[in-house]
Amino acid sequence: MILNDDSEVIMLASKLWGILRRTLAIVGLNLLVSSAAIANLWEAADTPYVSQASAIGSYANGCLKGAEALPLNGNGYQVIRPQRQRYYGHPELIEFIEQYSTSLNRLGSDDILIADMSMPRGGNFTQGHTSHQIGLDVDIWLKLTAEPLLDSEREQPTPLKLVNQKQFKLDTQLWSNTQTQMVKLAAQDARVARIFVSPVIKQHLCDLGLDDDAWLEKVRPWWGHTYHMHVRLRCPKGDEFCREQAKIPKGNGCSELSWWRQRLTQAKVAKVEKPKVKPKQVKAKRKPKLCEAVVAAK
């Protein structure tokens, strides 16, 4: 190629520099992602810690011994997003899911979709949850399927848009008695400690005016959870290192929802610019001592 003048040289140099910058940006991003994954040893562990099962610590700060993998397909359920490697749990959670899905299936339900549980040795995720660390949490989507999912559908599922938070309304065309039954059946299980759902979903369940609503006590309103319910089991008997949460207040909890309605529907007030202050360094939670051996084991 023959360059006729300085302007063509400058133009070519500019193009080459643009290509180089884009390449360096991509490489830098990949290195950042890789280093983050390596930094989180819990995500790097791809096998369970072989031991008698034990949930260690709290739901949001702990680890898991003797985890089991939930089969990706079972009676009445299918696991979604398996590429995340988050389908491990305490044996009691595995048993709960299999029994729960079978019970729903017998009642005429299509397959439920099992999303995040825990990683092979529990511990914290780099992204997504602060809980799910001791193998006793499971996200169950409120979407059902009558057919086996294609690989592409399993890896990148599309959730139901059930909740309009700004209007504090539930799409009753998408919500049916089946979803109500899903929440109720889980809440009535003695192994279940809590079920987190959107406050809008909780409000709908309260508005049904059910004769027997004692089970609503376990159904707790929380941020997000607009297309799935987060089921949390109690600490298994004999797990001396597992820490329970505080007890839930008595009653169906329906009187708590006015606060949530206000928080979700009120217009956002424009923030006033404040002088920049050096951010405080947040200390990482110190895990129970027993977790050091769990994450370090080969």
Tab-separated table of C-alpha atoms in Angstrom:
chain	number	residue	atom	x	y	z
A	1	MET	CA	0.000	0.000	0.000
A	2	ILE	CA	1.342	3.447	-0.950
A	3	LEU	CA	0.478	6.387	1.272
A	4	ASN	CA	0.204	9.654	-0.649
A	5	ASP	CA	0.492	12.228	2.128
A	6	ASP	CA	0.791	12.818	5.855
A	7	SER	CA	-3.002	12.846	6.337
A	8	GLU	CA	-3.286	9.242	5.136
A	9	VAL	CA	-0.474	8.204	7.475
A	10	ILE	CA	-2.256	9.878	10.384
A	11	MET	CA	-5.570	8.246	9.435
A	12	LEU	CA	-4.014	4.775	9.268
A	13	ALA	CA	-2.224	5.258	12.579
A	14	SER	CA	-5.492	6.360	14.175
A	15	LYS	CA	-7.283	3.218	12.953
A	16	LEU	CA	-4.501	0.958	14.192
A	17	TRP	CA	-4.529	2.680	17.579
A	18	GLY	CA	-8.314	2.200	17.831
A	19	ILE	CA	-7.988	-1.526	17.099
A	20	LEU	CA	-5.201	-1.854	19.659
A	21	ARG	CA	-7.218	-0.073	22.344
A	22	ARG	CA	-10.258	-2.313	21.794
A	23	THR	CA	-8.066	-5.424	21.923
A	24	LEU	CA	-6.407	-4.323	25.147
A	25	ALA	CA	-9.813	-3.550	26.687
A	26	ILE	CA	-11.106	-7.044	25.887
A	27	VAL	CA	-7.951	-8.707	27.194
A	28	GLY	CA	-8.097	-6.595	30.343
A	29	LEU	CA	-11.733	-7.515	30.951
A	30	ASN	CA	-11.015	-11.217	30.532
A	31	LEU	CA	-8.106	-10.988	32.934
A	32	LEU	CA	-10.314	-9.170	35.440
A	33	VAL	CA	-13.009	-11.845	35.246
A	34	SER	CA	-10.432	-14.641	35.511
A	35	SER	CA	-8.691	-13.065	38.498
A	36	ALA	CA	-12.032	-12.537	40.276
A	37	ALA	CA	-12.916	-16.206	39.812
A	38	ILE	CA	-9.518	-17.303	41.111
A	39	ALA	CA	-9.803	-14.927	44.077
A	40	ASN	CA	-12.998	-16.639	45.222
A	41	LEU	CA	-11.756	-20.049	46.290
A	42	TRP	CA	-15.304	-21.225	46.985
A	43	GLU	CA	-16.203	-20.869	43.311
A	44	ALA	CA	-12.946	-22.513	42.284
A	45	ALA	CA	-13.816	-25.675	44.251
A	46	ASP	CA	-15.662	-27.995	41.856
A	47	THR	CA	-16.086	-31.024	44.127
A	48	PRO	CA	-17.760	-31.429	47.536
A	49	TYR	CA	-15.778	-31.855	50.737
A	50	VAL	CA	-16.149	-35.565	51.445
A	51	SER	CA	-17.429	-35.901	54.974
A	52	GLN	CA	-20.537	-36.476	57.021
A	53	ALA	CA	-22.927	-33.712	55.981
A	54	SER	CA	-22.683	-30.549	58.043
A	55	ALA	CA	-23.970	-27.006	57.488
A	56	ILE	CA	-21.420	-24.716	59.130
A	57	GLY	CA	-22.099	-21.122	60.111
A	58	SER	CA	-25.012	-18.912	59.068
A	59	TYR	CA	-26.987	-18.803	55.844
A	60	ALA	CA	-25.041	-15.703	54.742
A	61	ASN	CA	-21.631	-16.629	56.135
A	62	GLY	CA	-20.593	-20.248	56.207
A	63	CYS	CA	-19.755	-23.387	54.277
A	64	LEU	CA	-20.882	-26.953	53.673
A	65	LYS	CA	-19.416	-30.391	54.264
A	66	GLY	CA	-20.714	-33.527	52.566
A	67	ALA	CA	-22.763	-31.738	49.911
A	68	GLU	CA	-24.731	-33.727	47.349
A	69	ALA	CA	-25.506	-32.754	43.769
A	70	LEU	CA	-29.158	-32.600	42.789
A	71	PRO	CA	-29.691	-34.639	39.577
A	72	LEU	CA	-30.470	-32.222	36.745
A	73	ASN	CA	-33.766	-33.996	36.030
A	74	GLY	CA	-36.078	-35.633	38.523
A	75	ASN	CA	-39.696	-36.482	39.150
A	76	GLY	CA	-41.511	-33.172	38.792
A	77	TYR	CA	-38.517	-30.849	38.430
A	78	GLN	CA	-35.741	-29.696	36.104
A	79	VAL	CA	-32.572	-27.825	37.112
A	80	ILE	CA	-31.918	-24.588	35.209
A	81	ARG	CA	-28.628	-22.760	34.583
A	82	PRO	CA	-26.511	-25.831	35.460
A	83	GLN	CA	-23.431	-24.089	34.012
A	84	ARG	CA	-23.276	-22.099	37.251
A	85	GLN	CA	-22.512	-25.239	39.292
A	86	ARG	CA	-24.975	-24.107	41.961
A	87	TYR	CA	-27.053	-27.287	42.217
A	88	TYR	CA	-25.436	-28.676	45.384
A	89	GLY	CA	-26.957	-28.831	48.822
A	90	HIS	CA	-27.110	-30.479	52.214
A	91	PRO	CA	-28.667	-33.958	51.851
A	92	GLU	CA	-31.757	-32.664	53.668
A	93	LEU	CA	-32.236	-30.018	50.972
A	94	ILE	CA	-31.872	-32.626	48.225
A	95	GLU	CA	-34.470	-34.791	49.974
A	96	PHE	CA	-36.816	-31.830	50.418
A	97	ILE	CA	-36.667	-30.848	46.733
A	98	GLU	CA	-37.268	-34.382	45.501
A	99	GLN	CA	-40.186	-34.976	47.878
A	100	TYR	CA	-41.678	-31.525	47.276
A	101	SER	CA	-41.588	-31.801	43.465
A	102	THR	CA	-43.063	-35.307	43.608
A	103	SER	CA	-45.926	-34.073	45.796
A	104	LEU	CA	-46.677	-31.227	43.391
A	105	ASN	CA	-46.543	-33.636	40.468
A	106	ARG	CA	-49.132	-35.871	42.120
A	107	LEU	CA	-51.380	-32.839	42.520
A	108	GLY	CA	-51.254	-32.311	38.757
A	109	SER	CA	-48.492	-29.707	38.528
A	110	ASP	CA	-46.087	-29.495	35.594
A	111	ASP	CA	-42.342	-29.571	36.287
A	112	ILE	CA	-40.973	-26.871	38.585
A	113	LEU	CA	-37.672	-25.168	37.761
A	114	ILE	CA	-34.880	-25.396	40.330
A	115	ALA	CA	-32.423	-22.490	40.162
A	116	ASP	CA	-29.629	-21.556	42.577
A	117	MET	CA	-28.902	-23.784	45.552
A	118	SER	CA	-25.281	-23.792	46.776
A	119	MET	CA	-21.826	-24.509	45.377
A	120	PRO	CA	-20.033	-27.828	46.038
A	121	ARG	CA	-18.553	-26.606	49.328
A	122	GLY	CA	-20.978	-23.801	50.017
A	123	GLY	CA	-19.383	-20.428	50.659
A	124	ASN	CA	-20.053	-17.079	49.053
A	125	PHE	CA	-20.766	-16.316	45.415
A	126	THR	CA	-18.910	-13.556	43.621
A	127	GLN	CA	-22.274	-12.382	42.266
A	128	GLY	CA	-25.922	-13.074	42.902
A	129	HIS	CA	-26.477	-13.885	46.576
A	130	THR	CA	-25.134	-13.184	50.013
A	131	SER	CA	-26.940	-16.233	51.372
A	132	HIS	CA	-27.063	-19.784	49.895
A	133	GLN	CA	-23.780	-20.520	51.707
A	134	ILE	CA	-24.546	-23.604	53.821
A	135	GLY	CA	-26.593	-25.770	51.469
A	136	LEU	CA	-30.034	-25.058	52.939
A	137	ASP	CA	-31.371	-22.465	50.450
A	138	VAL	CA	-33.012	-23.065	47.074
A	139	ASP	CA	-34.577	-20.728	44.517
A	140	ILE	CA	-37.666	-22.239	42.896
A	141	TRP	CA	-39.041	-20.381	39.898
A	142	LEU	CA	-42.767	-19.689	39.757
A	143	LYS	CA	-42.733	-20.720	36.114
A	144	LEU	CA	-43.657	-24.302	35.209
A	145	THR	CA	-42.941	-26.427	32.166
A	146	ALA	CA	-44.791	-29.407	30.724
A	147	GLU	CA	-41.934	-30.438	28.423
A	148	PRO	CA	-38.225	-31.211	28.868
A	149	LEU	CA	-36.243	-28.026	28.317
A	150	LEU	CA	-33.876	-27.673	25.387
A	151	ASP	CA	-30.243	-27.076	26.398
A	152	SER	CA	-30.531	-23.426	25.334
A	153	GLU	CA	-33.733	-22.980	27.382
A	154	ARG	CA	-32.162	-24.649	30.396
A	155	GLU	CA	-29.038	-22.498	30.285
A	156	GLN	CA	-30.811	-19.203	29.585
A	157	PRO	CA	-34.392	-19.546	30.846
A	158	THR	CA	-36.886	-16.700	30.575
A	159	PRO	CA	-38.753	-15.839	33.794
A	160	LEU	CA	-42.413	-14.886	34.097
A	161	LYS	CA	-42.963	-11.149	34.553
A	162	LEU	CA	-45.405	-11.571	37.411
A	163	VAL	CA	-44.901	-8.379	39.401
A	164	ASN	CA	-45.314	-4.671	38.688
A	165	GLN	CA	-43.579	-3.179	41.706
A	166	LYS	CA	-44.339	0.475	40.884
A	167	GLN	CA	-48.066	-0.269	40.791
A	168	PHE	CA	-47.790	-2.921	43.514
A	169	LYS	CA	-49.762	-5.314	41.331
A	170	LEU	CA	-49.537	-8.982	40.447
A	171	ASP	CA	-50.355	-10.196	36.938
A	172	THR	CA	-53.279	-12.480	37.732
A	173	GLN	CA	-53.311	-13.718	34.134
A	174	LEU	CA	-49.956	-15.391	34.790
A	175	TRP	CA	-50.477	-16.264	38.455
A	176	SER	CA	-52.800	-19.186	39.086
A	177	ASN	CA	-53.884	-21.446	41.908
A	178	THR	CA	-50.897	-23.653	41.024
A	179	GLN	CA	-48.426	-20.981	42.178
A	180	THR	CA	-50.436	-20.450	45.362
A	181	GLN	CA	-50.307	-24.197	45.920
A	182	MET	CA	-46.534	-24.189	45.366
A	183	VAL	CA	-45.953	-21.618	48.104
A	184	LYS	CA	-48.451	-23.190	50.508
A	185	LEU	CA	-47.084	-26.722	50.150
A	186	ALA	CA	-43.533	-25.552	50.850
A	187	ALA	CA	-44.605	-23.401	53.803
A	188	GLN	CA	-46.483	-26.289	55.411
A	189	ASP	CA	-43.354	-28.462	55.395
A	190	ALA	CA	-41.886	-28.669	58.909
A	191	ARG	CA	-38.350	-28.546	57.478
A	192	VAL	CA	-38.918	-25.084	55.983
A	193	ALA	CA	-37.934	-22.071	58.088
A	194	ARG	CA	-38.772	-19.233	55.688
A	195	ILE	CA	-39.914	-18.531	52.144
A	196	PHE	CA	-38.906	-15.186	50.623
A	197	VAL	CA	-41.161	-13.650	47.956
A	198	SER	CA	-41.862	-10.202	46.550
A	199	PRO	CA	-44.096	-8.129	48.878
A	200	VAL	CA	-46.538	-7.926	45.945
A	201	ILE	CA	-46.850	-11.732	45.915
A	202	LYS	CA	-47.311	-11.798	49.688
A	203	GLN	CA	-50.050	-9.149	49.376
A	204	HIS	CA	-51.864	-11.266	46.790
A	205	LEU	CA	-51.734	-14.301	49.080
A	206	CYS	CA	-53.086	-12.211	51.965
A	207	ASP	CA	-55.884	-10.822	49.775
A	208	LEU	CA	-57.127	-14.326	48.967
A	209	GLY	CA	-58.803	-14.358	52.365
A	210	LEU	CA	-58.063	-18.010	53.001
A	211	ASP	CA	-59.768	-19.711	55.934
A	212	ASP	CA	-56.505	-21.357	56.926
A	213	ASP	CA	-53.644	-18.896	56.439
A	214	ALA	CA	-51.362	-19.889	59.330
A	215	TRP	CA	-48.778	-21.001	56.763
A	216	LEU	CA	-48.405	-17.384	55.607
A	217	GLU	CA	-46.319	-16.766	58.732
A	218	LYS	CA	-43.314	-18.336	56.977
A	219	VAL	CA	-43.859	-16.373	53.747
A	220	ARG	CA	-41.648	-13.321	54.159
A	221	PRO	CA	-41.682	-10.203	51.940
A	222	TRP	CA	-38.251	-9.245	50.620
A	223	TRP	CA	-36.577	-7.203	47.898
A	224	GLY	CA	-36.578	-8.784	44.453
A	225	HIS	CA	-38.007	-12.311	44.371
A	226	THR	CA	-40.492	-11.209	41.714
A	227	TYR	CA	-40.369	-14.408	39.648
A	228	HIS	CA	-39.182	-17.027	42.125
A	229	MET	CA	-39.541	-18.046	45.735
A	230	HIS	CA	-36.510	-18.579	47.921
A	231	VAL	CA	-37.059	-21.537	50.229
A	232	ARG	CA	-34.841	-21.822	53.301
A	233	LEU	CA	-34.682	-24.934	55.478
A	234	ARG	CA	-34.107	-25.024	59.213
A	235	CYS	CA	-30.760	-26.225	60.526
A	236	PRO	CA	-30.781	-30.042	60.450
A	237	LYS	CA	-30.949	-31.797	63.795
A	238	GLY	CA	-27.489	-32.636	65.048
A	239	ASP	CA	-25.722	-29.920	63.008
A	240	GLU	CA	-24.144	-28.223	66.019
A	241	PHE	CA	-22.260	-25.636	63.936
A	242	CYS	CA	-25.313	-24.461	61.991
A	243	ARG	CA	-26.772	-21.122	63.119
A	244	GLU	CA	-30.513	-20.517	62.886
A	245	GLN	CA	-32.061	-17.122	62.176
A	246	ALA	CA	-34.144	-15.303	64.760
A	247	LYS	CA	-37.705	-16.539	65.113
A	248	ILE	CA	-40.419	-15.076	62.876
A	249	PRO	CA	-42.993	-12.846	64.639
A	250	LYS	CA	-46.296	-14.617	65.304
A	251	GLY	CA	-49.195	-14.090	62.912
A	252	ASN	CA	-49.686	-14.169	59.146
A	253	GLY	CA	-47.555	-11.046	58.578
A	254	CYS	CA	-50.135	-9.341	56.337
A	255	SER	CA	-50.129	-6.169	58.459
A	256	GLU	CA	-46.452	-5.565	57.551
A	257	LEU	CA	-47.171	-4.910	53.882
A	258	SER	CA	-48.191	-1.228	54.005
A	259	TRP	CA	-44.538	-0.309	54.636
A	260	TRP	CA	-43.455	-2.344	51.633
A	261	ARG	CA	-46.138	-0.798	49.410
A	262	GLN	CA	-44.942	2.660	50.348
A	263	ARG	CA	-41.288	1.822	49.710
A	264	LEU	CA	-41.918	0.260	46.311
A	265	THR	CA	-44.429	2.751	44.910
A	266	GLN	CA	-43.195	6.119	46.167
A	267	ALA	CA	-41.507	8.381	43.633
A	268	LYS	CA	-37.749	8.572	43.933
A	269	VAL	CA	-36.534	11.897	45.298
A	270	ALA	CA	-33.644	13.455	43.406
A	271	LYS	CA	-30.461	13.036	45.366
A	272	VAL	CA	-28.631	16.149	46.487
A	273	GLU	CA	-24.984	16.089	45.510
A	274	LYS	CA	-22.842	15.811	48.615
A	275	PRO	CA	-19.127	16.445	48.949
A	276	LYS	CA	-17.217	13.309	48.074
A	277	VAL	CA	-15.973	11.452	51.109
A	278	LYS	CA	-13.414	8.695	51.005
A	279	PRO	CA	-15.454	5.463	51.200
A	280	LYS	CA	-15.013	3.355	54.300
A	281	GLN	CA	-13.364	0.028	53.727
A	282	VAL	CA	-15.850	-2.770	54.311
A	283	LYS	CA	-14.339	-5.631	56.235
A	284	ALA	CA	-14.914	-9.070	54.767
A	285	LYS	CA	-16.899	-11.405	57.004
A	286	ARG	CA	-14.727	-13.863	58.836
A	287	LYS	CA	-15.953	-17.371	58.222
A	288	PRO	CA	-16.111	-20.026	60.920
A	289	LYS	CA	-12.710	-21.596	61.569
A	290	LEU	CA	-13.921	-24.986	60.310
A	291	CYS	CA	-14.462	-23.516	56.845
A	292	GLU	CA	-10.717	-22.995	56.330
A	293	ALA	CA	-10.144	-26.734	56.023
A	294	VAL	CA	-13.222	-27.161	53.812
A	295	VAL	CA	-12.099	-24.699	51.148
A	296	ALA	CA	-8.412	-25.715	51.291
A	297	ALA	CA	-8.913	-29.475	50.875
A	298	LYS	CA	-7.932	-31.012	47.527
